[in-house]
Amino acid sequence: MPELQIRQAIRDAIKEEMERDDRVFILGEEVGHYNGAYKCTEGLLDQFGEKRVVDTPIVETGFSGVGIGAAMCGLRPIVEFMTFNFSAVAFDQILNNAAKIHHMTNGQFSCPIVFRGPNAAAHMLGSTHSQAFDAFYAHIPGLKVISVATAYDAKGLLKSAIRDPNPVIFFESEVMYAQRGEVPDEEYLIPIGEADIKRSGADVTLITWGQSVPTSLEAAKLAAEKDLDVEVIDLRTLRPLDEAAIIESVKKTNRAVVAYHGWPYGGVGAEIVDRIQRVAFDWLDAPVLRECYEDLNMPYAENLENIIIPSAERILSALEKVSYR
Amino acid sequence: MPELQIRQAIRDAIKEEMERDDRVFILGEEVGHYNGAYKCTEGLLDQFGEKRVVDTPIVETGFSGVGIGAAMCGLRPIVEFMTFNFSAVAFDQILNNAAKIHHMTNGQFSCPIVFRGPNAAAHMLGSTHSQAFDAFYAHIPGLKVISVATAYDAKGLLKSAIRDPNPVIFFESEVMYAQRGEVPDEEYLIPIGEADIKRSGADVTLITWGQSVPTSLEAAKLAAEKDLDVEVIDLRTLRPLDEAAIIESVKKTNRAVVAYHGWPYGGVGAEIVDRIQRVAFDWLDAPVLRECYEDLNMPYAENLENIIIPSAERILSALEKVSYR
Amino acid sequence: MSTASNTPAPDQEALPATLAGASHEETLRMYREMLRIRRFEEVAARAYTRGKISGFLHLYIGQEAIAVGVSEAMKDGDRIVATYRDHGFALARGCEPNACMAELMGKATGIVGGVGGSMHFFDRDKGMWGGYAIVGNHIPVAAGHAFASKYKDEGAVTICFLGDGALGIGPTHEGMTLAGLWQLPIVYVVENNRYSMGTPLERTLPVKDVTVRAAGYNMEADRFTVTDPMQVRERLGEAIERARTENRPTLVEILTYRFRGHSMSDPAKYRAKGELEAFRSRDPLEVTKRALMELHGMSEEKLEALDDEIFEEMSAAETFADESPMPDPEFRFKHHYIEDESEAD
Amino acid sequence: MSTASNTPAPDQEALPATLAGASHEETLRMYREMLRIRRFEEVAARAYTRGKISGFLHLYIGQEAIAVGVSEAMKDGDRIVATYRDHGFALARGCEPNACMAELMGKATGIVGGVGGSMHFFDRDKGMWGGYAIVGNHIPVAAGHAFASKYKDEGAVTICFLGDGALGIGPTHEGMTLAGLWQLPIVYVVENNRYSMGTPLERTLPVKDVTVRAAGYNMEADRFTVTDPMQVRERLGEAIERARTENRPTLVEILTYRFRGHSMSDPAKYRAKGELEAFRSRDPLEVTKRALMELHGMSEEKLEALDDEIFEEMSAAETFADESPMPDPEFRFKHHYIEDESEAD
Ligand SMILES: Cc1ncc(C[n+]2csc(CCOP(=O)(O)OP(=O)(O)O)c2C)c(N)n1
Ligand SMILES: Cc1ncc(C[n+]2csc(CCOP(=O)(O)OP(=O)(O)O)c2C)c(N)n1
Ligand SMILES: [Mg+2]
Ligand SMILES: [Mg+2]
């Protein structure tokens, strides 16, 4: 199988879906002539032209709204946020239009749209440019929310997201765009809502997603060296949550850690803890622990950023703690 | 002690703080000539004039930003959102400016501002006008978040919020504005960050806030009739969370239910569950349960709305469940 | 039921030329539609005060000529995108009063099954594309509809309404920026009724004539005081055809007036003295009625009979709504997600 | 270090009148400041390519005359509110290159202690009020500063800069709406450098001359192509004084050009052929240098000595930054909340 960068897997997913369905188009800042701020749309303008690869001014509310309106008319827009930090200015469109149109119109209209782009901290971008929006969007009924960590998952899930008749938030990672992974030549889809066991293990369940997936795998490796056999579950979809996969694993291991990029208060991490303690209470041998950002605004300075972002070492120590080591 | 409506308690808090400190001013839609969409600013324009009671156009981002800028200059703005639903269009100002200014400027600037208004479902306002913003704002480091349920708490906490040197989100409730409660004539302040035991009990801890406080007290009464002695903790402040008060109670009762207005995924409810299971794991005799909105967009129809909002009966049944009754 | 007493000496003013040029049949048709909207809302207002309707109820009374006029100017496939003040548009587009009234009461038979209420009327096939309750957030969405029309080359025009109070908000600016930049087939119509809630436009708008902004968006502009539905049909018709044939967007400001408060909870005490009366004397409904009498010789009796008939229709709608069932409790799970791709358009 | 080779035949054009009317001393002062900004950024760019600086680094090279000119037009208490492209303003306001360079490297000695980086320079007492990285979200904040000045009747003026790419976004519109509605003492200056990232303004702006929008906000307007810092001082000076004395806001568009890419990661391949060269030949820095030579008889040697001195200063800043410590780990807990009310202003 060829090895692709995540950005190439994303580009291929868009390209294939645009070839398959001419209702699909992409819009956002720099997606066309510039080939994408992070080159996830490389070559698309050349192939599909300005009609379907639409450069926009810096008007996130404007082009999100245009996407929503176009989706209501039967098109299949893909909205690229240069980063999800800039979706904050379009928050109302996502919350009050995208997530509600289908319901509010009693099913007369649907809103098949994908909002995608890099999410969470990259490297030394400061507090306004280092935020994870998982907690905000996963909270909202009406949306589906995806977060990918490998080229394979990125392609398969993005294709599913584009075909999905509902509004989908699709999180990528700037620092992972260049990571390579195997991607089959043949077409494939990954169903939305299914977690993936990235490493199986018997002693502790480590639930993770997005940028924390490689870190978690690293932590599992470190744990293995200490004879702790960690099962790493990559959620891939945050909403709807694959509760069954989580619970099944926890019932086997009786312990769980959740590791992710994002602030601690509430959010996806707390939701997972809630589900585990509620559904698998009698199986739990230790409290579920979370490793995520510290509850702080992200500073620019490299050393501080590195402390705030959960490291493999921090995750390891949580794994040990829930194992009472 | 005189009995005041919550709206009057809010008005008095603003009035007293404006009398005390001429840096305090209020701005928002209809706060002046109209005396407030829900009459929380009644009489203020007459007393303080247009300089300090500022009617704005419908530009939530604009006037939130003006408030933030004015706060940076040493003023003490109170921004009224007609309802917090409309804060969605100002989300970026709160997330990326209010919550970050002090940090991002390395302490050169502060942002002493209060954003206040009604939050969560009122009665038959439909999906766009019935949302609880607790989960969104409590997630954000840099903010303080308050939610009040009585006239006494509203006045004492709003005065503290206005004096607080940090940005504060202050949630009220449209359907509770007319509720009366005792408010002393003498000045008093309630510290931010302290929960209040609204009813003490020995069997189950019921953690609640905002609009769910009266419903929770009703549920506790129903439980008492069934010989279940419920301790009702009104959080009052959502960020920072009064973890000590919660844990102390749970260590006594060994069971907990969380009841509130808001969607289930993540949010304040899940955060509380996480803290309890993490800090009081060995004291818990049952999983912590939550009663909140169903994970649905709010319909207009009265009967559906009534099912979605947690009722005393629903809370009661959760109390019974965690008590294995 | 007679409304003659509402109109202090309208006969002093000359009838607008647009009405003078209209046939009896079309004048009557439009008058009838305007009257239907008015009576519908009067019945709704009464139902509200009797506690049958809850939440917000924003009446369109005084502005009816705009909805009726634009509807006449539309072709099949064209669409209206409106605010929460939307009953008039729905009725003008031919939506059933029964379904509309039932919606106000949150009944299963409502135009959107009782999930939307007054602020969220939608009837896709009739070109009634909402019903948006967050000020300004439909402006980019409507640009999206126009974008799709251009993308599909389908020749449909989107006509998007907003209040004078919606001009300051960012989404309005962004939507108009894109409509102008991309030259979308859209007409933005500002219904300037002088107030946003209790605030007169002097306190919300830095400029009197908002169409000066059209140039900054590279749109055409039009501005007029509404007199009657024929005039609206004509003026908006030009903009609609320009959108259709040239993909050229227009910003229109129509000066109008609402006779009721912002919503049912607003006593509207903020009006200047005599203001309401002055506007009432130019009520397009009454002006059109005068045209029927003076130009087309319709008798008071005939007009009253028409009014009675319409009042009956709307009272029947109230009864229909009263008697309709609430949604089934299970209905609350519907329409959050589409499971099957084929269900999406 | 000589830069003469950068300027293809600038001597063909006549020197701008604003420079002709300026004294030797002030011309030299402004030239010096412009050159300091340029050399600072060149050193920073080099440090970036050597991996000493991370994140985003948006260079101001080509636009320096604007920061230097506006700074000269300001009085004590006036404030600049800028975008992420902010080094020039900070240096022009007298911020230390050491602290600025250290900030770029995320060091404890940085202008904001290493927490902000390139996009978030703040120095309150020098009137450098930021450094905002979300496009447009500083526009209402700056209106708030102006609001406070008016509230306190303190006579200070806020000068708020934005890019041509920031004109479409909603917060810009809302902030300007309030500034115009309330007549705030503010000057909004659009630095139109023809691109927002890789997108030329033809693809982002529905209108060529953005100052046509001033009327819609009830603001005064001014528009010019920057030639030199004296000109900027004069033109913005008028707007600043109008804000100060009449509380009258102005929207200014300055046509300028950035010689580098949007940020260090942008190779700027999207430029039209010959475009860069054409603008370089009108580089305000070089034009001002010519004035020093032609009008004030300064020798190449003297100018080179000055350049060397400045290059020294900036190289020293790099060394300072290199040698500065990273923030203490505990520092990450600072400045999230103020515990003590007296700490807030
Ligand atoms: C973003 C937002 N802010 C505030 C409101 C509350 N609100 C609803 S309608 C309205 C007044 C709108 O006035 P205008 O645009 O003139 O329309 P009109 O009601 O006169 O038709 C306000 C403030 C809202 N729905 N959305
Ligand atoms: C809301 C938002 N969207 C996108 C970005 C990413 N971004 C940063 S600068 C920029 C281009 C801005 O161009 P312009 O306003 O012309 O200023 P210039 O960079 O030319 O000085 C973009 C797209 C952002 N910071 N904020
Ligand atoms: Mg209005
Ligand atoms: Mg630019």
PDB file of N, CA and C in Angstrom, chain B residues 28-39 41 55-58 60 80-83 86 129 174, chain C residues 56-59 63 83-85 119 133 135 163-166 191-204 257-272 275:
ATOM      1  N   GLY B  28     -26.047  47.392  26.308  1.00  0.00           N
ATOM      2  CA  GLY B  28     -26.747  46.260  25.702  1.00  0.00           C
ATOM      3  C   GLY B  28     -28.011  46.746  25.012  1.00  0.00           C
ATOM      4  N   GLU B  29     -28.706  45.769  24.420  1.00  0.00           N
ATOM      5  CA  GLU B  29     -29.936  46.107  23.696  1.00  0.00           C
ATOM      6  C   GLU B  29     -31.071  46.404  24.667  1.00  0.00           C
ATOM      7  N   GLU B  30     -31.681  47.518  24.516  1.00  0.00           N
ATOM      8  CA  GLU B  30     -32.906  47.873  25.260  1.00  0.00           C
ATOM      9  C   GLU B  30     -32.674  48.052  26.764  1.00  0.00           C
ATOM     10  N   VAL B  31     -31.439  48.232  27.183  1.00  0.00           N
ATOM     11  CA  VAL B  31     -31.198  48.383  28.630  1.00  0.00           C
ATOM     12  C   VAL B  31     -31.610  49.753  29.155  1.00  0.00           C
ATOM     13  N   GLY B  32     -31.694  50.734  28.262  1.00  0.00           N
ATOM     14  CA  GLY B  32     -31.947  52.095  28.693  1.00  0.00           C
ATOM     15  C   GLY B  32     -33.410  52.504  28.600  1.00  0.00           C
ATOM     16  N   HIS B  33     -33.753  53.107  27.486  1.00  0.00           N
ATOM     17  CA  HIS B  33     -35.098  53.660  27.333  1.00  0.00           C
ATOM     18  C   HIS B  33     -36.197  52.632  27.558  1.00  0.00           C
ATOM     19  N   TYR B  34     -35.936  51.413  27.225  1.00  0.00           N
ATOM     20  CA  TYR B  34     -36.936  50.352  27.361  1.00  0.00           C
ATOM     21  C   TYR B  34     -36.882  49.735  28.759  1.00  0.00           C
ATOM     22  N   ASN B  35     -35.883  50.095  29.522  1.00  0.00           N
ATOM     23  CA  ASN B  35     -35.706  49.582  30.891  1.00  0.00           C
ATOM     24  C   ASN B  35     -35.411  48.082  30.949  1.00  0.00           C
ATOM     25  N   GLY B  36     -34.880  47.580  29.836  1.00  0.00           N
ATOM     26  CA  GLY B  36     -34.500  46.162  29.821  1.00  0.00           C
ATOM     27  C   GLY B  36     -35.601  45.289  29.245  1.00  0.00           C
ATOM     28  N   ALA B  37     -35.222  44.373  28.377  1.00  0.00           N
ATOM     29  CA  ALA B  37     -36.215  43.477  27.773  1.00  0.00           C
ATOM     30  C   ALA B  37     -36.958  42.720  28.872  1.00  0.00           C
ATOM     31  N   TYR B  38     -36.268  42.403  29.959  1.00  0.00           N
ATOM     32  CA  TYR B  38     -36.913  41.720  31.078  1.00  0.00           C
ATOM     33  C   TYR B  38     -36.906  42.598  32.332  1.00  0.00           C
ATOM     34  N   LYS B  39     -36.729  43.891  32.098  1.00  0.00           N
ATOM     35  CA  LYS B  39     -36.854  44.895  33.168  1.00  0.00           C
ATOM     36  C   LYS B  39     -35.835  44.727  34.295  1.00  0.00           C
ATOM     37  N   THR B  41     -33.148  46.395  34.269  1.00  0.00           N
ATOM     38  CA  THR B  41     -32.439  47.682  34.386  1.00  0.00           C
ATOM     39  C   THR B  41     -33.427  48.829  34.608  1.00  0.00           C
ATOM     40  N   ASP B  55     -27.828  52.194  25.457  1.00  0.00           N
ATOM     41  CA  ASP B  55     -28.559  51.374  24.489  1.00  0.00           C
ATOM     42  C   ASP B  55     -27.672  51.133  23.274  1.00  0.00           C
ATOM     43  N   THR B  56     -27.634  49.900  22.840  1.00  0.00           N
ATOM     44  CA  THR B  56     -26.807  49.575  21.681  1.00  0.00           C
ATOM     45  C   THR B  56     -27.684  49.065  20.546  1.00  0.00           C
ATOM     46  N   PRO B  57     -27.181  49.125  19.334  1.00  0.00           N
ATOM     47  CA  PRO B  57     -27.819  48.373  18.253  1.00  0.00           C
ATOM     48  C   PRO B  57     -27.613  46.867  18.498  1.00  0.00           C
ATOM     49  N   ILE B  58     -28.194  46.064  17.622  1.00  0.00           N
ATOM     50  CA  ILE B  58     -28.071  44.603  17.744  1.00  0.00           C
ATOM     51  C   ILE B  58     -26.727  44.188  17.158  1.00  0.00           C
ATOM     52  N   GLU B  60     -23.904  42.171  19.008  1.00  0.00           N
ATOM     53  CA  GLU B  60     -23.352  41.545  20.214  1.00  0.00           C
ATOM     54  C   GLU B  60     -21.829  41.504  20.196  1.00  0.00           C
ATOM     55  N   GLU B  80     -25.114  43.416  28.963  1.00  0.00           N
ATOM     56  CA  GLU B  80     -26.329  42.591  29.034  1.00  0.00           C
ATOM     57  C   GLU B  80     -26.579  41.932  27.691  1.00  0.00           C
ATOM     58  N   PHE B  81     -26.642  40.603  27.688  1.00  0.00           N
ATOM     59  CA  PHE B  81     -27.176  39.896  26.528  1.00  0.00           C
ATOM     60  C   PHE B  81     -28.671  39.729  26.747  1.00  0.00           C
ATOM     61  N   MET B  82     -29.443  40.073  25.757  1.00  0.00           N
ATOM     62  CA  MET B  82     -30.900  39.955  25.923  1.00  0.00           C
ATOM     63  C   MET B  82     -31.237  38.529  26.322  1.00  0.00           C
ATOM     64  N   THR B  83     -30.598  37.569  25.678  1.00  0.00           N
ATOM     65  CA  THR B  83     -30.476  36.225  26.245  1.00  0.00           C
ATOM     66  C   THR B  83     -29.104  35.698  25.827  1.00  0.00           C
ATOM     67  N   PHE B  86     -27.900  34.828  22.275  1.00  0.00           N
ATOM     68  CA  PHE B  86     -27.334  35.810  21.351  1.00  0.00           C
ATOM     69  C   PHE B  86     -25.844  36.042  21.605  1.00  0.00           C
ATOM     70  N   HIS B 129     -33.624  29.625  20.862  1.00  0.00           N
ATOM     71  CA  HIS B 129     -33.779  30.543  21.990  1.00  0.00           C
ATOM     72  C   HIS B 129     -33.892  29.822  23.330  1.00  0.00           C
ATOM     73  N   GLU B 174     -34.847  33.613  32.623  1.00  0.00           N
ATOM     74  CA  GLU B 174     -36.018  34.403  32.269  1.00  0.00           C
ATOM     75  C   GLU B 174     -37.246  33.982  33.066  1.00  0.00           C
TER      76      GLU B 174
ATOM     77  N   PHE C  56     -42.819  33.782  21.688  1.00  0.00           N
ATOM     78  CA  PHE C  56     -42.852  35.086  21.034  1.00  0.00           C
ATOM     79  C   PHE C  56     -43.871  35.078  19.908  1.00  0.00           C
ATOM     80  N   LEU C  57     -44.506  36.205  19.707  1.00  0.00           N
ATOM     81  CA  LEU C  57     -45.426  36.346  18.578  1.00  0.00           C
ATOM     82  C   LEU C  57     -45.200  37.746  18.016  1.00  0.00           C
ATOM     83  N   HIS C  58     -44.535  37.788  16.874  1.00  0.00           N
ATOM     84  CA  HIS C  58     -44.201  39.073  16.250  1.00  0.00           C
ATOM     85  C   HIS C  58     -45.181  39.327  15.117  1.00  0.00           C
ATOM     86  N   LEU C  59     -45.975  40.343  15.262  1.00  0.00           N
ATOM     87  CA  LEU C  59     -47.007  40.604  14.249  1.00  0.00           C
ATOM     88  C   LEU C  59     -46.472  41.482  13.120  1.00  0.00           C
ATOM     89  N   GLN C  63     -47.314  45.922   7.626  1.00  0.00           N
ATOM     90  CA  GLN C  63     -46.290  45.662   6.618  1.00  0.00           C
ATOM     91  C   GLN C  63     -46.766  44.698   5.515  1.00  0.00           C
ATOM     92  N   THR C  83     -37.180  36.817   8.516  1.00  0.00           N
ATOM     93  CA  THR C  83     -36.884  36.803   9.952  1.00  0.00           C
ATOM     94  C   THR C  83     -38.015  36.079  10.678  1.00  0.00           C
ATOM     95  N   TYR C  84     -37.959  36.150  11.983  1.00  0.00           N
ATOM     96  CA  TYR C  84     -39.011  35.694  12.894  1.00  0.00           C
ATOM     97  C   TYR C  84     -40.358  36.366  12.621  1.00  0.00           C
ATOM     98  N   ARG C  85     -40.371  37.506  11.941  1.00  0.00           N
ATOM     99  CA  ARG C  85     -41.652  38.190  11.662  1.00  0.00           C
ATOM    100  C   ARG C  85     -42.145  37.640  10.323  1.00  0.00           C
ATOM    101  N   MET C 119     -41.726  31.824  15.033  1.00  0.00           N
ATOM    102  CA  MET C 119     -40.517  32.386  14.424  1.00  0.00           C
ATOM    103  C   MET C 119     -39.918  31.505  13.335  1.00  0.00           C
ATOM    104  N   ALA C 133     -34.567  33.180  13.547  1.00  0.00           N
ATOM    105  CA  ALA C 133     -34.815  33.938  14.774  1.00  0.00           C
ATOM    106  C   ALA C 133     -33.585  34.621  15.365  1.00  0.00           C
ATOM    107  N   VAL C 135     -31.006  37.374  14.873  1.00  0.00           N
ATOM    108  CA  VAL C 135     -30.920  38.534  13.993  1.00  0.00           C
ATOM    109  C   VAL C 135     -29.686  38.441  13.084  1.00  0.00           C
ATOM    110  N   GLY C 163     -34.703  43.270   9.070  1.00  0.00           N
ATOM    111  CA  GLY C 163     -35.191  44.495   9.679  1.00  0.00           C
ATOM    112  C   GLY C 163     -34.136  45.580   9.679  1.00  0.00           C
ATOM    113  N   ASP C 164     -34.564  46.807   9.936  1.00  0.00           N
ATOM    114  CA  ASP C 164     -33.610  47.906  10.075  1.00  0.00           C
ATOM    115  C   ASP C 164     -32.636  47.616  11.213  1.00  0.00           C
ATOM    116  N   GLY C 165     -33.085  46.840  12.194  1.00  0.00           N
ATOM    117  CA  GLY C 165     -32.225  46.525  13.327  1.00  0.00           C
ATOM    118  C   GLY C 165     -31.140  45.521  13.003  1.00  0.00           C
ATOM    119  N   ALA C 166     -31.220  44.904  11.840  1.00  0.00           N
ATOM    120  CA  ALA C 166     -30.265  43.847  11.492  1.00  0.00           C
ATOM    121  C   ALA C 166     -29.099  44.373  10.669  1.00  0.00           C
ATOM    122  N   GLU C 191     -36.748  45.783   5.556  1.00  0.00           N
ATOM    123  CA  GLU C 191     -38.051  46.344   5.928  1.00  0.00           C
ATOM    124  C   GLU C 191     -37.801  47.318   7.073  1.00  0.00           C
ATOM    125  N   ASN C 192     -37.667  48.569   6.730  1.00  0.00           N
ATOM    126  CA  ASN C 192     -37.377  49.583   7.743  1.00  0.00           C
ATOM    127  C   ASN C 192     -38.684  50.059   8.356  1.00  0.00           C
ATOM    128  N   ASN C 193     -39.014  49.450   9.491  1.00  0.00           N
ATOM    129  CA  ASN C 193     -40.253  49.848  10.188  1.00  0.00           C
ATOM    130  C   ASN C 193     -39.952  50.790  11.349  1.00  0.00           C
ATOM    131  N   ARG C 194     -38.804  51.417  11.284  1.00  0.00           N
ATOM    132  CA  ARG C 194     -38.380  52.488  12.197  1.00  0.00           C
ATOM    133  C   ARG C 194     -37.954  52.031  13.583  1.00  0.00           C
ATOM    134  N   TYR C 195     -38.220  50.798  13.946  1.00  0.00           N
ATOM    135  CA  TYR C 195     -37.843  50.355  15.287  1.00  0.00           C
ATOM    136  C   TYR C 195     -37.207  48.982  15.251  1.00  0.00           C
ATOM    137  N   SER C 196     -36.226  48.778  16.104  1.00  0.00           N
ATOM    138  CA  SER C 196     -35.843  47.418  16.448  1.00  0.00           C
ATOM    139  C   SER C 196     -36.212  47.281  17.918  1.00  0.00           C
ATOM    140  N   MET C 197     -37.142  46.420  18.163  1.00  0.00           N
ATOM    141  CA  MET C 197     -37.806  46.348  19.476  1.00  0.00           C
ATOM    142  C   MET C 197     -38.222  47.759  19.892  1.00  0.00           C
ATOM    143  N   GLY C 198     -37.737  48.226  21.024  1.00  0.00           N
ATOM    144  CA  GLY C 198     -38.158  49.543  21.486  1.00  0.00           C
ATOM    145  C   GLY C 198     -37.260  50.671  21.034  1.00  0.00           C
ATOM    146  N   THR C 199     -36.303  50.371  20.192  1.00  0.00           N
ATOM    147  CA  THR C 199     -35.298  51.382  19.865  1.00  0.00           C
ATOM    148  C   THR C 199     -35.526  51.968  18.471  1.00  0.00           C
ATOM    149  N   PRO C 200     -35.731  53.262  18.400  1.00  0.00           N
ATOM    150  CA  PRO C 200     -35.897  53.895  17.089  1.00  0.00           C
ATOM    151  C   PRO C 200     -34.585  53.891  16.333  1.00  0.00           C
ATOM    152  N   LEU C 201     -34.662  53.890  15.030  1.00  0.00           N
ATOM    153  CA  LEU C 201     -33.452  53.673  14.245  1.00  0.00           C
ATOM    154  C   LEU C 201     -32.389  54.747  14.439  1.00  0.00           C
ATOM    155  N   GLU C 202     -32.774  55.916  14.909  1.00  0.00           N
ATOM    156  CA  GLU C 202     -31.774  56.953  15.175  1.00  0.00           C
ATOM    157  C   GLU C 202     -30.740  56.466  16.188  1.00  0.00           C
ATOM    158  N   ARG C 203     -31.141  55.585  17.051  1.00  0.00           N
ATOM    159  CA  ARG C 203     -30.194  55.105  18.065  1.00  0.00           C
ATOM    160  C   ARG C 203     -29.480  53.828  17.654  1.00  0.00           C
ATOM    161  N   THR C 204     -29.784  53.299  16.476  1.00  0.00           N
ATOM    162  CA  THR C 204     -29.102  52.066  16.067  1.00  0.00           C
ATOM    163  C   THR C 204     -28.320  52.202  14.765  1.00  0.00           C
ATOM    164  N   TYR C 257     -43.961  50.533   8.409  1.00  0.00           N
ATOM    165  CA  TYR C 257     -44.288  50.790   9.813  1.00  0.00           C
ATOM    166  C   TYR C 257     -45.038  49.590  10.357  1.00  0.00           C
ATOM    167  N   ARG C 258     -44.742  49.237  11.601  1.00  0.00           N
ATOM    168  CA  ARG C 258     -45.553  48.183  12.223  1.00  0.00           C
ATOM    169  C   ARG C 258     -46.494  48.840  13.226  1.00  0.00           C
ATOM    170  N   PHE C 259     -47.757  48.434  13.141  1.00  0.00           N
ATOM    171  CA  PHE C 259     -48.767  49.082  13.980  1.00  0.00           C
ATOM    172  C   PHE C 259     -48.804  48.512  15.385  1.00  0.00           C
ATOM    173  N   ARG C 260     -48.266  47.307  15.542  1.00  0.00           N
ATOM    174  CA  ARG C 260     -48.250  46.697  16.866  1.00  0.00           C
ATOM    175  C   ARG C 260     -46.865  46.857  17.493  1.00  0.00           C
ATOM    176  N   GLY C 261     -46.758  46.384  18.714  1.00  0.00           N
ATOM    177  CA  GLY C 261     -45.455  46.367  19.372  1.00  0.00           C
ATOM    178  C   GLY C 261     -44.536  45.360  18.703  1.00  0.00           C
ATOM    179  N   HIS C 262     -43.294  45.312  19.160  1.00  0.00           N
ATOM    180  CA  HIS C 262     -42.323  44.385  18.589  1.00  0.00           C
ATOM    181  C   HIS C 262     -42.850  42.950  18.649  1.00  0.00           C
ATOM    182  N   SER C 263     -43.274  42.551  19.826  1.00  0.00           N
ATOM    183  CA  SER C 263     -43.920  41.251  19.982  1.00  0.00           C
ATOM    184  C   SER C 263     -45.094  41.486  20.924  1.00  0.00           C
ATOM    185  N   MET C 264     -45.798  40.423  21.236  1.00  0.00           N
ATOM    186  CA  MET C 264     -47.016  40.622  22.029  1.00  0.00           C
ATOM    187  C   MET C 264     -46.719  41.197  23.414  1.00  0.00           C
ATOM    188  N   SER C 265     -45.518  41.027  23.898  1.00  0.00           N
ATOM    189  CA  SER C 265     -45.230  41.511  25.255  1.00  0.00           C
ATOM    190  C   SER C 265     -44.821  42.984  25.277  1.00  0.00           C
ATOM    191  N   ASP C 266     -44.802  43.611  24.123  1.00  0.00           N
ATOM    192  CA  ASP C 266     -44.320  44.995  24.042  1.00  0.00           C
ATOM    193  C   ASP C 266     -45.488  45.967  23.873  1.00  0.00           C
ATOM    194  N   PRO C 267     -45.734  46.836  24.864  1.00  0.00           N
ATOM    195  CA  PRO C 267     -46.832  47.785  24.751  1.00  0.00           C
ATOM    196  C   PRO C 267     -46.520  48.953  23.817  1.00  0.00           C
ATOM    197  N   ALA C 268     -45.290  49.046  23.350  1.00  0.00           N
ATOM    198  CA  ALA C 268     -44.892  50.053  22.362  1.00  0.00           C
ATOM    199  C   ALA C 268     -45.164  51.467  22.841  1.00  0.00           C
ATOM    200  N   LYS C 269     -44.740  51.748  24.026  1.00  0.00           N
ATOM    201  CA  LYS C 269     -44.942  53.079  24.601  1.00  0.00           C
ATOM    202  C   LYS C 269     -43.941  54.099  24.079  1.00  0.00           C
ATOM    203  N   TYR C 270     -42.975  53.609  23.332  1.00  0.00           N
ATOM    204  CA  TYR C 270     -41.876  54.476  22.918  1.00  0.00           C
ATOM    205  C   TYR C 270     -42.203  55.311  21.692  1.00  0.00           C
ATOM    206  N   ARG C 271     -43.369  55.147  21.108  1.00  0.00           N
ATOM    207  CA  ARG C 271     -43.674  55.884  19.879  1.00  0.00           C
ATOM    208  C   ARG C 271     -43.826  57.374  20.154  1.00  0.00           C
ATOM    209  N   ALA C 272     -43.475  58.160  19.174  1.00  0.00           N
ATOM    210  CA  ALA C 272     -43.710  59.602  19.289  1.00  0.00           C
ATOM    211  C   ALA C 272     -45.209  59.857  19.193  1.00  0.00           C
ATOM    212  N   GLU C 275     -47.507  59.600  15.934  1.00  0.00           N
ATOM    213  CA  GLU C 275     -46.795  58.819  14.921  1.00  0.00           C
ATOM    214  C   GLU C 275     -47.660  57.677  14.389  1.00  0.00           C
TER     215      GLU C 275
END
